[in-house]
């Protein structure tokens, strides 16, 4: 019995050893097969990706051919009969959309102009067309790659700016709209502030043009006044136009105050100067008085805008009155501070003059 049991256990151990060695051999074969299959799988994946790219390119080419065919068909319909009312407007809009996708910007511009002539167009269509024209103008001018300003605030060259301005005039003539007017005014403001650089808003330069030679503070004020002639009493969007006008004037006021602070800081850093230069500045008054008077005039402009709007039957007059009181209070405090600083400065200079006079008299007595 014992011999039989030992023999059976020996056989089982032998079978286990053989099976384990067989499994190890199979595992090695599987690993080797995987290693052999890895390059082929990579090649298959690469081939599949290339096929997908080719298919996508083929699909894009097919879509482009379809859009070209549709654009030719719609262009022929428009030439044959542009006077088709609402259907004509939809045709023009679809044709403009096709030209935009195809990158045919000249044809897009021509189609939008024809739409303005032959059929009623919507505000959304005009705004999208103008935004596309501005983007193309920036790309053509190359300004988008040479400036640190945000793309929507980049100053355009003179010809491009005048081109966009003419398009805005056409759009506002075709469809009088507060949204179109505000878009036009924001475009002019962005060009003005971006091209002004040093914010030269003194009285002598407030009516002069900015470096782009097409935008000026007085010109933008005139555009705001034109828009107010049309929409000052608009029940819903009139207050937005008034607020945009005040925001423009407030931006100029902030820039003036910023320039004053920069000059004061630079004066403190420079330290004391020659007495002759100080006396000459006292006699001529320097540029401080002119800058302070310009700040006062700018504050008066903003207060006048508040007063003009408060006289109109528009919504939100209570909130507007509170805002006016806050602005008027800040303006009065600023005037008081400026006046006090001016008086203190004048008193200090007077004392220095008297001291220099006494010192000169003492020197003369000593010489005598």
Tab-separated table of C-alpha atoms in Angstrom:
chain	number	residue	atom	x	y	z
A	1	UNK	CA	0.000	0.000	0.000
A	2	UNK	CA	2.731	2.389	0.961
A	3	UNK	CA	4.585	1.653	-2.294
A	4	UNK	CA	1.436	2.287	-4.308
A	5	UNK	CA	0.828	5.623	-2.531
A	6	UNK	CA	4.406	6.793	-3.124
A	7	UNK	CA	4.188	5.862	-6.765
A	8	UNK	CA	0.928	7.803	-7.190
A	9	UNK	CA	2.356	10.907	-5.514
A	10	UNK	CA	5.444	10.695	-7.701
A	11	UNK	CA	3.318	10.519	-10.818
A	12	UNK	CA	1.279	13.559	-9.731
A	13	UNK	CA	4.410	15.599	-9.068
A	14	UNK	CA	5.763	14.624	-12.462
A	15	UNK	CA	2.536	15.678	-14.167
A	16	UNK	CA	2.535	19.014	-12.288
A	17	UNK	CA	6.129	19.710	-13.313
A	18	UNK	CA	5.390	18.902	-16.930
A	19	UNK	CA	2.238	21.067	-16.965
A	20	UNK	CA	4.013	24.033	-15.353
A	21	UNK	CA	6.844	23.847	-17.854
A	22	UNK	CA	4.298	23.633	-20.669
A	23	UNK	CA	2.469	26.728	-19.370
A	24	UNK	CA	5.747	28.652	-19.113
A	25	UNK	CA	6.605	27.731	-22.669
A	26	UNK	CA	3.189	28.847	-23.849
A	27	UNK	CA	3.567	32.170	-21.986
A	28	UNK	CA	6.931	32.769	-23.615
A	29	UNK	CA	5.435	32.003	-27.010
A	30	UNK	CA	2.565	34.431	-26.358
A	31	UNK	CA	4.967	37.193	-25.318
A	32	UNK	CA	7.107	36.603	-28.377
A	33	UNK	CA	4.012	36.637	-30.584
A	34	UNK	CA	2.885	39.906	-29.022
A	35	UNK	CA	6.321	41.417	-29.584
A	36	UNK	CA	6.192	40.289	-33.182
A	37	UNK	CA	2.656	41.627	-33.623
A	38	UNK	CA	3.391	45.063	-32.018
A	39	UNK	CA	5.012	46.624	-35.140
A	40	UNK	CA	2.292	45.241	-37.350
A	41	UNK	CA	-0.400	46.688	-35.054
A	42	UNK	CA	1.307	50.087	-35.045
A	43	UNK	CA	1.429	49.988	-38.818
A	44	UNK	CA	-2.241	49.061	-38.949
A	45	UNK	CA	-3.123	51.936	-36.593
A	46	UNK	CA	-1.076	54.358	-38.667
A	47	UNK	CA	-2.728	53.147	-41.844
A	48	UNK	CA	-6.159	53.537	-40.259
A	49	UNK	CA	-5.358	57.110	-39.161
A	50	UNK	CA	-4.089	57.973	-42.628
A	51	UNK	CA	-7.223	56.528	-44.157
A	52	UNK	CA	-9.391	58.527	-41.750
A	53	UNK	CA	-7.494	61.718	-42.615
A	54	UNK	CA	-7.876	61.007	-46.305
A	55	UNK	CA	-11.566	60.332	-45.810
A	56	UNK	CA	-11.990	63.588	-43.848
A	57	UNK	CA	-10.112	65.509	-46.543
A	58	UNK	CA	-12.291	63.901	-49.163
A	59	UNK	CA	-15.378	64.849	-47.152
A	60	UNK	CA	-14.170	68.451	-46.828
A	61	UNK	CA	-13.469	68.637	-50.539
A	62	UNK	CA	-16.900	67.196	-51.253
A	63	UNK	CA	-18.555	69.729	-48.928
A	64	UNK	CA	-16.570	72.534	-50.526
A	65	UNK	CA	-17.667	71.417	-53.992
A	66	UNK	CA	-21.280	71.314	-52.828
A	67	UNK	CA	-20.997	74.807	-51.325
A	68	UNK	CA	-19.421	76.135	-54.518
A	69	UNK	CA	-22.228	74.650	-56.587
A	70	UNK	CA	-24.849	76.107	-54.256
A	71	UNK	CA	-23.134	79.505	-54.285
A	72	UNK	CA	-23.097	79.554	-58.095
A	73	UNK	CA	-26.775	78.642	-58.203
A	74	UNK	CA	-27.795	81.309	-55.662
A	75	UNK	CA	-25.601	83.924	-57.355
A	76	UNK	CA	-27.357	83.241	-60.656
A	77	UNK	CA	-30.755	83.558	-58.966
A	78	UNK	CA	-29.773	86.858	-57.347
A	79	UNK	CA	-28.535	88.274	-60.643
A	80	UNK	CA	-31.701	87.188	-62.413
A	81	UNK	CA	-34.153	88.617	-59.878
A	82	UNK	CA	-32.770	90.460	-56.816
A	83	UNK	CA	-36.166	92.031	-55.957
A	84	UNK	CA	-37.727	89.126	-54.114
A	85	UNK	CA	-38.619	90.565	-50.699
A	86	UNK	CA	-38.167	88.269	-47.715
A	87	UNK	CA	-37.155	85.322	-49.921
A	88	UNK	CA	-34.484	87.487	-51.492
A	89	UNK	CA	-33.163	88.437	-48.055
A	90	UNK	CA	-32.856	84.765	-47.106
A	91	UNK	CA	-31.091	84.070	-50.399
A	92	UNK	CA	-28.609	86.892	-49.821
A	93	UNK	CA	-27.953	85.726	-46.265
A	94	UNK	CA	-27.353	82.134	-47.365
A	95	UNK	CA	-25.054	83.306	-50.152
A	96	UNK	CA	-23.079	85.482	-47.723
A	97	UNK	CA	-22.763	82.553	-45.323
A	98	UNK	CA	-21.439	80.328	-48.111
A	99	UNK	CA	-18.870	82.932	-49.162
A	100	UNK	CA	-17.780	83.287	-45.532
A	101	UNK	CA	-17.149	79.539	-45.224
A	102	UNK	CA	-15.338	79.483	-48.553
A	103	UNK	CA	-13.141	82.471	-47.648
A	104	UNK	CA	-14.394	84.602	-50.556
A	105	UNK	CA	-14.352	87.885	-48.620
A	106	UNK	CA	-14.633	90.200	-51.624
A	107	UNK	CA	-17.709	88.331	-52.831
A	108	UNK	CA	-19.072	88.395	-49.278
A	109	UNK	CA	-18.688	92.179	-49.138
A	110	UNK	CA	-20.334	92.607	-52.530
A	111	UNK	CA	-23.210	90.292	-51.592
A	112	UNK	CA	-23.865	92.130	-48.322
A	113	UNK	CA	-23.898	95.479	-50.117
A	114	UNK	CA	-26.376	94.149	-52.687
A	115	UNK	CA	-28.548	92.813	-49.878
A	116	UNK	CA	-28.646	96.290	-48.325
A	117	UNK	CA	-29.777	97.727	-51.668
A	118	UNK	CA	-32.365	95.197	-52.840
A	119	UNK	CA	-34.085	93.758	-49.769
A	120	UNK	CA	-34.750	94.318	-46.051
A	121	UNK	CA	-31.935	92.985	-43.884
A	122	UNK	CA	-31.824	92.227	-40.197
A	123	UNK	CA	-29.651	93.631	-37.443
A	124	UNK	CA	-27.929	90.309	-36.796
A	125	UNK	CA	-26.908	89.987	-40.448
A	126	UNK	CA	-25.440	93.500	-40.523
A	127	UNK	CA	-23.541	93.087	-37.248
A	128	UNK	CA	-22.040	89.742	-38.308
A	129	UNK	CA	-21.029	91.223	-41.664
A	130	UNK	CA	-19.359	94.226	-40.014
A	131	UNK	CA	-17.494	92.046	-37.521
A	132	UNK	CA	-16.230	89.879	-40.381
A	133	UNK	CA	-15.096	92.960	-42.294
A	134	UNK	CA	-13.207	94.264	-39.249
A	135	UNK	CA	-11.490	90.917	-38.767
A	136	UNK	CA	-10.437	90.780	-42.408
A	137	UNK	CA	-9.222	94.394	-42.258
A	138	UNK	CA	-6.994	93.586	-39.267
A	139	UNK	CA	-5.588	90.544	-41.022
A	140	UNK	CA	-4.867	92.531	-44.169
A	141	UNK	CA	-3.172	95.321	-42.228
A	142	UNK	CA	-1.063	92.848	-40.246
A	143	UNK	CA	-1.842	94.720	-37.027
A	144	UNK	CA	-2.940	91.573	-35.237
A	145	UNK	CA	0.660	90.322	-35.190
A	146	UNK	CA	2.391	93.574	-34.251
A	147	UNK	CA	0.430	94.951	-31.314
A	148	UNK	CA	-0.113	93.961	-27.689
A	149	UNK	CA	-3.656	95.358	-27.683
A	150	UNK	CA	-6.601	92.950	-27.690
A	151	UNK	CA	-7.626	92.076	-31.231
A	152	UNK	CA	-10.952	93.956	-30.964
A	153	UNK	CA	-9.141	97.155	-29.903
A	154	UNK	CA	-6.385	97.231	-32.508
A	155	UNK	CA	-6.021	100.520	-34.388
A	156	UNK	CA	-6.334	100.087	-38.129
A	157	UNK	CA	-4.472	102.000	-40.844
A	158	UNK	CA	-6.218	105.045	-42.236
A	159	UNK	CA	-7.633	103.417	-45.380
A	160	UNK	CA	-8.909	100.354	-43.547
A	161	UNK	CA	-10.473	102.475	-40.801
A	162	UNK	CA	-12.255	104.703	-43.305
A	163	UNK	CA	-13.489	101.607	-45.155
A	164	UNK	CA	-15.055	100.179	-41.969
A	165	UNK	CA	-16.524	103.586	-41.116
A	166	UNK	CA	-18.221	103.778	-44.529
A	167	UNK	CA	-19.680	100.312	-44.010
A	168	UNK	CA	-21.050	101.354	-40.616
A	169	UNK	CA	-22.604	104.445	-42.189
A	170	UNK	CA	-24.244	102.286	-44.853
A	171	UNK	CA	-25.566	99.791	-42.292
A	172	UNK	CA	-26.980	102.546	-40.067
A	173	UNK	CA	-28.614	104.184	-43.083
A	174	UNK	CA	-30.222	100.896	-44.140
A	175	UNK	CA	-31.360	99.966	-40.619
A	176	UNK	CA	-31.371	102.711	-37.944
A	177	UNK	CA	-30.549	100.809	-34.770
A	178	UNK	CA	-29.135	101.563	-31.330
A	179	UNK	CA	-27.096	98.352	-31.444
A	180	UNK	CA	-25.489	99.357	-34.742
A	181	UNK	CA	-24.827	102.872	-33.431
A	182	UNK	CA	-23.209	101.517	-30.247
A	183	UNK	CA	-21.093	99.052	-32.233
A	184	UNK	CA	-19.895	101.886	-34.479
A	185	UNK	CA	-19.119	104.153	-31.513
A	186	UNK	CA	-17.217	101.411	-29.682
A	187	UNK	CA	-15.164	100.815	-32.820
A	188	UNK	CA	-14.272	104.520	-33.011
A	189	UNK	CA	-13.536	104.704	-29.256
A	190	UNK	CA	-11.235	101.674	-29.366
A	191	UNK	CA	-9.305	103.188	-32.265
A	192	UNK	CA	-9.073	106.544	-30.472
A	193	UNK	CA	-7.778	105.218	-27.139
A	194	UNK	CA	-5.474	102.640	-28.739
A	195	UNK	CA	-3.863	105.143	-31.099
A	196	UNK	CA	-3.714	108.071	-28.639
A	197	UNK	CA	-1.094	106.360	-26.528
A	198	UNK	CA	-0.143	109.210	-24.233
A	199	UNK	CA	-3.783	110.411	-23.959
A	200	UNK	CA	-3.139	113.959	-25.042
A	201	UNK	CA	-6.488	115.468	-24.147
A	202	UNK	CA	-5.454	118.993	-23.295
A	203	UNK	CA	-7.490	121.880	-24.631
A	204	UNK	CA	-5.067	122.461	-27.456
A	205	UNK	CA	-5.274	118.830	-28.567
A	206	UNK	CA	-8.849	117.878	-27.705
A	207	UNK	CA	-9.967	118.757	-31.199
A	208	UNK	CA	-6.874	117.406	-32.916
A	209	UNK	CA	-6.840	113.969	-34.445
A	210	UNK	CA	-5.039	110.964	-33.069
A	211	UNK	CA	-2.001	109.434	-34.772
A	212	UNK	CA	-4.275	107.456	-37.092
A	213	UNK	CA	-5.430	110.862	-38.485
A	214	UNK	CA	-9.045	109.696	-38.593
A	215	UNK	CA	-10.295	109.707	-34.974
A	216	UNK	CA	-10.552	112.597	-32.512
A	217	UNK	CA	-12.355	113.234	-29.240
A	218	UNK	CA	-14.458	115.966	-30.825
A	219	UNK	CA	-15.293	113.687	-33.752
A	220	UNK	CA	-16.527	110.939	-31.427
A	221	UNK	CA	-18.579	113.486	-29.472
A	222	UNK	CA	-20.168	114.547	-32.746
A	223	UNK	CA	-21.032	110.911	-33.524
A	224	UNK	CA	-22.635	110.517	-30.096
A	225	UNK	CA	-24.686	113.652	-30.659
A	226	UNK	CA	-25.858	112.314	-34.037
A	227	UNK	CA	-26.936	109.064	-32.398
A	228	UNK	CA	-28.731	110.969	-29.628
A	229	UNK	CA	-30.622	112.985	-32.235
A	230	UNK	CA	-32.143	109.681	-33.385
A	231	UNK	CA	-32.405	107.617	-30.204
A	232	UNK	CA	-32.225	109.928	-27.172
A	233	UNK	CA	-35.888	109.193	-26.349
A	234	UNK	CA	-35.777	105.469	-27.144
A	235	UNK	CA	-37.703	103.878	-24.270
A	236	UNK	CA	-35.613	100.706	-23.984
A	237	UNK	CA	-32.171	101.404	-25.441
A	238	UNK	CA	-31.934	105.182	-25.109
A	239	UNK	CA	-30.442	104.977	-21.578
A	240	UNK	CA	-27.751	102.598	-22.915
A	241	UNK	CA	-26.676	105.236	-25.430
A	242	UNK	CA	-26.533	107.948	-22.757
A	243	UNK	CA	-24.505	105.641	-20.494
A	244	UNK	CA	-22.038	104.894	-23.316
A	245	UNK	CA	-21.568	108.639	-23.888
A	246	UNK	CA	-20.856	109.221	-20.187
A	247	UNK	CA	-18.490	106.252	-20.125
A	248	UNK	CA	-16.474	107.757	-22.982
A	249	UNK	CA	-16.170	111.122	-21.226
A	250	UNK	CA	-15.331	109.404	-17.921
A	251	UNK	CA	-12.535	107.457	-19.614
A	252	UNK	CA	-11.023	110.732	-20.821
A	253	UNK	CA	-11.353	112.201	-17.308
A	254	UNK	CA	-9.623	109.185	-15.765
A	255	UNK	CA	-6.769	109.467	-18.253
A	256	UNK	CA	-6.340	113.166	-17.453
A	257	UNK	CA	-6.153	112.476	-13.723
A	258	UNK	CA	-3.760	109.595	-14.316
A	259	UNK	CA	-1.490	111.867	-16.301
A	260	UNK	CA	-1.560	114.448	-13.501
A	261	UNK	CA	-0.572	111.835	-10.925
A	262	UNK	CA	2.249	110.580	-13.132
A	263	UNK	CA	3.608	114.108	-13.515
A	264	UNK	CA	3.442	114.706	-9.766
A	265	UNK	CA	5.242	111.441	-9.046
A	266	UNK	CA	7.914	112.203	-11.624
A	267	UNK	CA	8.344	115.673	-10.097
A	268	UNK	CA	8.860	114.194	-6.649
A	269	UNK	CA	11.439	111.741	-7.941
A	270	UNK	CA	13.407	114.418	-9.737
A	271	UNK	CA	13.757	116.360	-6.498
A	272	UNK	CA	14.665	119.998	-6.253
A	273	UNK	CA	15.400	122.036	-9.365
A	274	UNK	CA	17.208	125.320	-9.995
A	275	UNK	CA	15.676	128.376	-8.401
A	276	UNK	CA	15.649	130.125	-11.746
A	277	UNK	CA	13.557	127.349	-13.241
A	278	UNK	CA	11.189	127.468	-10.292
A	279	UNK	CA	10.819	131.251	-10.559
A	280	UNK	CA	10.187	130.968	-14.320
A	281	UNK	CA	7.537	128.335	-13.715
A	282	UNK	CA	5.911	130.557	-11.092
A	283	UNK	CA	5.852	133.515	-13.457
A	284	UNK	CA	4.410	131.544	-16.412
A	285	UNK	CA	2.180	129.279	-14.341
A	286	UNK	CA	3.556	126.154	-16.060
A	287	UNK	CA	1.264	123.508	-17.465
A	288	UNK	CA	-0.428	122.600	-14.163
A	289	UNK	CA	-3.051	125.319	-14.377
A	290	UNK	CA	-4.031	124.324	-17.914
A	291	UNK	CA	-4.291	120.649	-16.959
A	292	UNK	CA	-6.416	121.439	-13.900
A	293	UNK	CA	-8.724	123.629	-15.953
A	294	UNK	CA	-9.070	120.818	-18.510
A	295	UNK	CA	-10.047	118.409	-15.717
A	296	UNK	CA	-12.690	120.887	-14.545
A	297	UNK	CA	-14.052	121.231	-18.087
A	298	UNK	CA	-14.194	117.462	-18.485
A	299	UNK	CA	-16.106	117.093	-15.214
A	300	UNK	CA	-18.517	119.771	-16.409
A	301	UNK	CA	-19.123	117.795	-19.633
A	302	UNK	CA	-20.064	114.690	-17.639
A	303	UNK	CA	-22.397	116.646	-15.351
A	304	UNK	CA	-24.083	118.216	-18.373
A	305	UNK	CA	-24.775	114.757	-19.802
A	306	UNK	CA	-26.415	113.751	-16.527
A	307	UNK	CA	-28.552	116.889	-16.525
A	308	UNK	CA	-29.626	116.385	-20.148
A	309	UNK	CA	-30.732	112.801	-19.517
A	310	UNK	CA	-32.530	113.684	-16.272
A	311	UNK	CA	-34.748	116.075	-18.229
A	312	UNK	CA	-36.075	113.239	-20.430
A	313	UNK	CA	-38.964	110.855	-19.607
A	314	UNK	CA	-36.846	107.703	-19.527
A	315	UNK	CA	-36.811	104.728	-17.182
A	316	UNK	CA	-34.393	104.499	-14.266
A	317	UNK	CA	-34.260	108.217	-13.448
A	318	UNK	CA	-34.068	107.508	-9.703
A	319	UNK	CA	-30.916	105.420	-10.043
A	320	UNK	CA	-29.523	107.955	-12.494
A	321	UNK	CA	-30.086	110.777	-9.991
A	322	UNK	CA	-28.258	108.823	-7.273
A	323	UNK	CA	-25.356	108.238	-9.658
A	324	UNK	CA	-25.277	111.931	-10.548
A	325	UNK	CA	-25.164	112.939	-6.866
A	326	UNK	CA	-22.290	110.529	-6.284
A	327	UNK	CA	-20.343	111.847	-9.281
A	328	UNK	CA	-21.077	115.467	-8.360
A	329	UNK	CA	-19.931	114.850	-4.773
A	330	UNK	CA	-16.690	113.244	-5.911
A	331	UNK	CA	-16.149	116.120	-8.323
A	332	UNK	CA	-16.662	118.706	-5.589
A	333	UNK	CA	-14.233	116.879	-3.296
A	334	UNK	CA	-11.658	116.713	-6.077
A	335	UNK	CA	-12.074	120.415	-6.804
A	336	UNK	CA	-11.650	121.217	-3.121
A	337	UNK	CA	-8.514	119.129	-2.856
A	338	UNK	CA	-7.012	120.659	-5.994
A	339	UNK	CA	-7.873	124.148	-4.797
A	340	UNK	CA	-6.348	123.485	-1.378
A	341	UNK	CA	-3.183	122.050	-2.907
A	342	UNK	CA	-2.906	125.038	-5.239
A	343	UNK	CA	-3.333	127.481	-2.356
A	344	UNK	CA	-0.785	125.651	-0.216
A	345	UNK	CA	1.667	125.578	-3.096
A	346	UNK	CA	1.136	129.291	-3.697
A	347	UNK	CA	1.667	130.116	-0.037
A	348	UNK	CA	4.852	128.051	0.062
A	349	UNK	CA	6.246	129.750	-3.040
A	350	UNK	CA	5.371	133.170	-1.611
A	351	UNK	CA	7.254	132.378	1.583
A	352	UNK	CA	10.261	131.235	-0.446
A	353	UNK	CA	10.198	134.459	-2.444
A	354	UNK	CA	10.054	136.575	0.701
A	355	UNK	CA	12.906	134.581	2.221
A	356	UNK	CA	15.046	135.051	-0.896
A	357	UNK	CA	14.247	138.776	-0.867
A	358	UNK	CA	15.310	139.125	2.780
A	359	UNK	CA	18.462	137.136	2.107
A	360	UNK	CA	19.332	139.432	-0.831
A	361	UNK	CA	18.771	142.576	1.265
A	362	UNK	CA	21.031	141.221	4.011
A	363	UNK	CA	23.754	140.532	1.461
A	364	UNK	CA	23.510	144.067	0.124
A	365	UNK	CA	23.733	145.537	3.642
A	366	UNK	CA	26.802	143.435	4.384
A	367	UNK	CA	28.498	144.655	1.192
A	368	UNK	CA	27.726	148.285	2.067
